[in-house]
Amino acid sequence: MQAGVSAGSREAVLPVALKDSAISAVLTFLVLTPLVGLRATEDSGGPLILTYRFGLVLIFAAIVAVLRFVLHLTLWRPGRIKGARRNAALASLAEKAEPLAKPVFFAFAIAFPVLAILAAGDLGSSRYYIDLGIYIMTYVMLGWGLNIVVGLAGLLDLGYVAFYAVGAYAFALLSTSVPLNDFLDGHLGEGFWAAWAFWLCLPISGLLAGFWGLILGFPVLRLRGDYLAIVTLAFGEIIRLVLINWVDLTNGGAGISSIPAITFFGIPFTSGDDGFAALFGLPFNAMHRIIFLYFVILALAALTALATVRLRRMPVGRAWEALREDEIACRSLGINTTLTKLTAFSIGAMFGGFAGAFFAVRVRFVSPESFTFMESAVILAIVVLGGMGSQMGVAASAILLIGGMELLRNLTFLKDPWLLGADFDPTLYRMLIFGFAMVAVMVWRPRGLVSSRLATIFLKERKKVSGDLVKEGHG
Amino acid sequence: MDIFLQQLINGLTLGSIYGLIAIGYTMVFGIIGMVNFAHGDVFMVSSFIGLTCFLLLTTVLGITSVFLVLAIVLVVAMIFTGLVSWTIERLAYRPLRGSFRLAPMISAIGMSILLSNFVQVAQGPRNKSIPPLVTDVIVLIDRDGYQVTLAYKQLIIMAVTAVCLGIFWFVVQKTSLGRAQRACEQDRKMAALLGVNVDRTISLTFIIGAALAAVAGTMYLMNYGVVNFSDGFVPGVKAFTAAVLGGIGSLPGAVLGGLLIGLIETFWSAYFSIEYKDVAAFSILAITLIFMPQGLLGRPEVEKV
């Protein structure tokens, strides 16, 4: 009986699959024709002319048709038994690997500069890898900071970059402030502010960003989820527009340059006698500063991770997760929802501020260009793809997305005339892939890369909580 | 007084465009309770569809009658944008019904990024400008060298908006589709039990919203004569502001909100500072949501367990 049913459905699959792929091919063709098939091209200063790429549209339509046809015959096949056994084996493997993930990650992160130098051959040529490491680690930290707001407290924040900007500008403005410099140099010795600016401004930037989180969060946190998202987006844009237009304070779109470089706790990374290299008896190399920057961002990221882990065990952290699951139940149990949301919002903002100060000291130049909505979207994509609430998931997706984008930049072989031609620019596809990945993850794997986690609190033994058992995030 | 009148005309023109986009937000929100974040980019896509169709008609087919071109562009843009929006709903939103609370919103944000960057890749990152189509103006007042003018294109925008809103009002109020839509808005499960095809109604809602956005997109292209892949974001947020200001879920509210936002923006630019006009719109969004979340014409939201 069972066999008969499946045999019958197998025969019915083919016409259905054919019909569906034909329809999707036609639809793809229709949707893409006005946008891809016809291209409004600039004709050397003259009016726009049309160029045609119907071949490309046909290729896309064919790909969609074949893909859907294959999917109909395999994954979407009616009566298909899902590969439960393989999934179980994979799950048990993942379960064994999971407690190891964090130590392995941090061990690798600490050893990374050494590995990069070994791989590159010498100190100077490892610059690219270490810069990339700093870049990725900045996004890991931002992801972990936003994870507190989105993943733990379930507040969709589309303006996270505003706090990143507040941190960066706080440091940039304070460290380049002439009266402050004169005052401190006069009282504490020449060159004091240049040497200590970052270390003194780092906590100030974080606190300022957290304070802004409080101010902006207080009125809006009563709103329901998607309203909150839009209002945070509006705040993010307002802050950016103010940074552009308040020229007296921020120098407008030109940005603030000549921000003092990072020092080794007061010792500058210069070639002079009082520089880092001379004091430690090393030959001078500009890479010392870069490697130190890497360790600073690693320490900041580790701080974020540690603080999150500790906070989750405290009542406030549990209240965040409870709030994410059911706000009304929380309120009826006597949790002050506004206060709880506010703490999550401003603590997340504070870590964004730390990352912002780090950004300013690394690039030594800030301008409103760096703090657009797209930046917020990238950070959000990292958190969403990693699995909201899961720290290792967020770290993995930051490495995957940011590292992957860097890989994309290096795919120069695609410019081969036989493949896509010389004017193909892989970096243009960066945000396209980000957007697609966000949609795809929501449709196929809404829990993100890491879809289960250990419970924070437990009765007798620590059990795994599958993502399917909870409503919002993890556990 | 003359400046005031001129700004009033400009504001109403801009407001018509915002109002048309805002209807798409408010309808989708009313029926499935989600903020369709990608709607602003659907508007931008419709502008590009209008652009390629315009070029096809004028440079390839050589049609010279402006009104014929405009009419064809309008219809083509509406059809194709509706198709795009239907596809988006089908691929990115429908599978998420019944998923967790933030899922549709995140998917919509992804879709918005995807659409704008797709257009950037497909059509290039530079501004696309077309020659002005309708250049005639009516001089209403001419005093001391300051002219208050009503351009024909502004007149066309207001007239087309009014006609489209009339048709739209008829569809929602008088047809069975409109009844199904209103039923789904009140109670989706009950409507399904009574034989309303809920999925189909939701799809049609997306199509209608996109078609109105396409009207706005074509009018935008005609009015400014230039379009860019990133043009969806700010008008999208402003139209959402309009929907919220008018009371989200309320169709007359969306139009009223659109007109108000258009007027506020032009008056703010004329009398205060043009640099901060977007700040003004975004602040209105925040202020409305914080102090008056039900908007001007909306119903207060009741939280149910």
Coordinates of C-alpha atoms in Angstrom, one line a residue, chain A residues 60-311:
Chain A
F60 CA 18.5 33.4 -15.8
A61 CA 15.1 32.0 -16.8
A62 CA 16.7 28.7 -17.7
I63 CA 18.6 28.6 -14.5
V64 CA 15.4 29.2 -12.5
A65 CA 13.6 26.5 -14.5
V66 CA 16.2 23.9 -14.1
L67 CA 16.7 24.7 -10.4
R68 CA 13.0 24.4 -9.7
F69 CA 12.7 21.2 -11.8
V70 CA 15.5 19.6 -9.8
L71 CA 14.0 20.7 -6.5
H72 CA 10.7 19.3 -7.5
L73 CA 12.3 15.9 -8.2
T74 CA 14.4 15.9 -5.0
L75 CA 13.7 18.1 -2.0
W76 CA 10.1 19.0 -2.7
R77 CA 9.1 15.5 -3.8
P78 CA 5.8 14.5 -2.2
G79 CA 6.1 11.8 0.4
R80 CA 9.9 12.2 0.6
I81 CA 11.3 10.9 3.9
K82 CA 13.7 13.5 5.3
G83 CA 17.2 12.4 6.0
A84 CA 16.6 12.1 9.7
R85 CA 19.4 9.7 10.4
R86 CA 22.0 11.9 8.9
N87 CA 20.7 14.9 10.7
A88 CA 20.8 13.1 14.0
A89 CA 24.4 12.1 13.4
L90 CA 25.2 15.6 12.5
A91 CA 23.4 16.9 15.5
S92 CA 25.2 14.7 17.9
L93 CA 28.5 15.8 16.4
A94 CA 27.5 19.4 16.7
E95 CA 26.5 18.8 20.3
K96 CA 30.0 17.4 21.1
A97 CA 31.7 20.2 19.2
E98 CA 29.7 23.1 20.7
P99 CA 31.3 23.4 24.1
L100 CA 34.6 23.5 22.4
A101 CA 33.6 26.2 19.9
K102 CA 34.3 29.2 22.1
P103 CA 37.7 28.2 23.4
V104 CA 38.8 27.1 20.0
F105 CA 37.6 30.4 18.5
F106 CA 39.4 32.5 21.1
A107 CA 42.6 30.4 20.9
F108 CA 42.6 30.8 17.2
A109 CA 41.9 34.6 17.5
I110 CA 44.8 35.0 19.9
A111 CA 47.2 33.0 17.8
F112 CA 46.0 34.6 14.6
P113 CA 48.8 37.3 14.2
V114 CA 51.5 34.7 14.7
L115 CA 49.8 32.4 12.1
A116 CA 49.4 35.3 9.7
I117 CA 53.1 36.3 10.0
L118 CA 54.1 32.6 9.5
A119 CA 51.9 32.3 6.5
A120 CA 53.0 35.6 4.9
G121 CA 56.6 35.0 5.5
D122 CA 57.6 38.1 7.3
L123 CA 56.2 40.9 9.4
G124 CA 55.7 43.5 6.7
S125 CA 53.8 41.3 4.3
S126 CA 51.4 40.0 6.9
R127 CA 49.8 43.4 7.0
Y128 CA 47.0 42.4 4.7
Y129 CA 45.9 39.5 6.8
I130 CA 46.1 41.3 10.1
D131 CA 44.2 44.3 8.7
L132 CA 41.5 41.8 7.6
G133 CA 41.6 40.2 11.0
I134 CA 41.0 43.6 12.6
Y135 CA 38.2 44.3 10.2
I136 CA 36.4 41.0 10.8
M137 CA 36.9 41.3 14.6
T138 CA 35.3 44.8 14.6
Y139 CA 32.2 43.3 13.0
V140 CA 32.3 40.3 15.5
M141 CA 32.3 42.9 18.3
L142 CA 29.5 44.9 16.7
G143 CA 27.6 41.8 16.1
W144 CA 27.9 40.7 19.7
G145 CA 26.9 44.2 20.8
L146 CA 23.8 44.2 18.6
N147 CA 23.1 40.6 19.6
I148 CA 22.3 41.9 23.1
V149 CA 19.6 44.1 21.7
V150 CA 18.2 41.9 18.9
G151 CA 19.1 38.4 19.9
L152 CA 18.6 38.5 23.7
A153 CA 16.0 41.3 24.2
G154 CA 14.2 40.8 20.9
L155 CA 14.3 44.5 20.0
L156 CA 14.9 45.1 16.3
D157 CA 17.3 48.0 16.2
L158 CA 17.9 49.4 12.7
G159 CA 19.9 52.3 13.9
Y160 CA 22.7 50.6 15.7
V161 CA 25.3 52.4 13.6
A162 CA 24.2 55.6 15.3
F163 CA 25.8 54.5 18.5
Y164 CA 28.9 53.4 16.6
A165 CA 29.0 56.9 15.2
V166 CA 28.5 58.5 18.6
G167 CA 31.5 56.5 19.9
A168 CA 33.6 57.4 16.9
Y169 CA 32.8 61.1 17.0
A170 CA 33.1 61.3 20.7
F171 CA 36.7 60.0 20.5
A172 CA 37.5 62.0 17.4
L173 CA 36.2 65.3 18.8
L174 CA 37.8 64.9 22.2
S175 CA 41.2 63.8 20.9
T176 CA 41.5 66.6 18.4
S177 CA 40.1 69.3 20.7
V178 CA 42.7 72.0 21.0
P179 CA 41.6 73.6 24.3
L180 CA 41.4 70.2 26.0
N181 CA 44.9 69.4 24.6
D182 CA 46.3 72.7 25.8
F183 CA 44.7 72.3 29.2
L184 CA 45.9 68.8 29.8
D185 CA 49.4 69.5 28.4
G186 CA 49.7 72.5 30.6
H187 CA 48.8 70.6 33.8
L188 CA 50.1 67.1 33.1
G189 CA 53.0 67.5 30.9
E190 CA 53.7 68.0 27.2
G191 CA 52.3 65.3 24.9
F192 CA 50.0 63.8 27.6
W193 CA 46.8 64.0 25.6
A194 CA 48.3 62.7 22.4
A195 CA 49.6 59.7 24.3
W196 CA 46.6 58.9 26.5
A197 CA 43.7 60.2 24.4
F198 CA 42.5 56.8 23.3
W199 CA 42.7 55.1 26.7
L200 CA 40.9 57.9 28.4
C201 CA 38.3 58.4 25.7
L202 CA 37.5 54.8 25.2
P203 CA 35.3 54.5 28.4
I204 CA 33.9 58.0 27.8
S205 CA 32.9 57.1 24.2
G206 CA 31.2 53.9 25.5
L207 CA 29.4 55.7 28.3
L208 CA 28.3 58.5 26.0
A209 CA 26.9 56.0 23.5
G210 CA 25.2 54.2 26.3
F211 CA 23.8 57.5 27.5
W212 CA 22.5 58.2 24.0
G213 CA 21.0 54.8 24.0
L214 CA 19.1 55.8 27.2
I215 CA 17.9 59.1 25.8
L216 CA 16.7 57.6 22.5
G217 CA 15.5 54.4 24.0
F218 CA 13.4 55.9 26.7
P219 CA 10.5 57.3 24.6
V220 CA 10.5 54.6 21.9
L221 CA 10.7 51.4 23.9
R222 CA 7.0 51.3 24.6
L223 CA 6.4 50.7 20.9
R224 CA 5.7 47.3 19.3
G225 CA 8.5 45.5 17.5
D226 CA 8.3 46.8 13.9
Y227 CA 7.5 50.4 14.9
L228 CA 10.6 50.3 17.1
A229 CA 12.6 49.1 14.2
I230 CA 11.5 52.1 12.0
V231 CA 12.0 54.6 14.8
T232 CA 15.5 53.4 15.5
L233 CA 16.1 53.7 11.8
A234 CA 14.8 57.3 11.8
F235 CA 17.1 58.1 14.8
G236 CA 20.1 56.6 13.0
E237 CA 19.4 58.7 10.0
I238 CA 18.8 61.9 12.1
I239 CA 22.1 61.4 13.8
R240 CA 23.9 61.0 10.5
L241 CA 22.2 64.0 8.9
V242 CA 23.1 66.1 12.0
L243 CA 26.7 65.0 11.6
I244 CA 26.7 66.1 8.0
N245 CA 25.0 69.4 8.6
W246 CA 26.4 70.6 11.9
V247 CA 29.6 71.8 10.2
D248 CA 30.9 73.9 13.1
L249 CA 31.2 70.9 15.4
T250 CA 31.8 68.0 13.1
N251 CA 33.4 69.6 10.0
G252 CA 30.4 68.2 8.0
G253 CA 30.9 65.7 5.2
A254 CA 34.6 66.4 5.1
G255 CA 35.0 64.6 8.4
I256 CA 37.6 64.8 11.1
S257 CA 41.1 63.8 10.2
S258 CA 44.5 63.7 12.0
I259 CA 43.1 61.8 15.0
P260 CA 46.0 60.7 17.2
A261 CA 47.2 57.2 16.7
I262 CA 46.9 54.5 19.3
T263 CA 49.7 54.2 21.9
F264 CA 50.9 51.2 23.9
F265 CA 49.4 52.6 27.1
G266 CA 51.1 55.9 26.7
I267 CA 54.2 54.7 24.7
P268 CA 53.8 55.8 21.1
F269 CA 54.5 53.4 18.2
T270 CA 57.2 55.6 16.7
S271 CA 60.8 55.1 15.6
G272 CA 62.1 57.6 18.2
D273 CA 64.1 56.8 21.4
D274 CA 60.9 56.9 23.5
G275 CA 59.0 54.8 21.0
F276 CA 57.6 51.3 21.6
A277 CA 60.3 49.5 19.5
A278 CA 63.2 51.3 21.3
L279 CA 61.9 50.7 24.8
F280 CA 61.4 47.0 24.1
G281 CA 64.6 46.6 22.3
L282 CA 63.0 45.6 19.0
P283 CA 63.8 46.9 15.5
F284 CA 61.2 49.5 14.5
N285 CA 58.4 48.2 12.4
A286 CA 55.2 49.9 11.6
M287 CA 53.4 46.6 12.0
H288 CA 53.7 46.7 15.8
R289 CA 50.9 49.2 15.9
I290 CA 48.7 47.1 13.6
I291 CA 49.3 44.0 15.7
F292 CA 48.6 45.9 18.8
L293 CA 45.3 47.3 17.3
Y294 CA 44.3 43.7 16.6
F295 CA 44.8 42.7 20.2
V296 CA 42.9 45.8 21.4
I297 CA 39.8 44.9 19.3
L298 CA 40.2 41.3 20.3
A299 CA 40.1 42.3 24.0
L300 CA 37.1 44.6 23.4
A301 CA 35.3 41.8 21.6
A302 CA 36.1 39.4 24.4
L303 CA 34.9 41.9 26.9
T304 CA 31.6 42.1 25.0
A305 CA 31.3 38.4 25.0
L306 CA 32.1 38.0 28.6
A307 CA 29.8 40.7 29.7
T308 CA 27.0 39.2 27.7
V309 CA 27.6 35.7 29.2
R310 CA 27.6 37.2 32.8
L311 CA 24.6 39.4 32.2

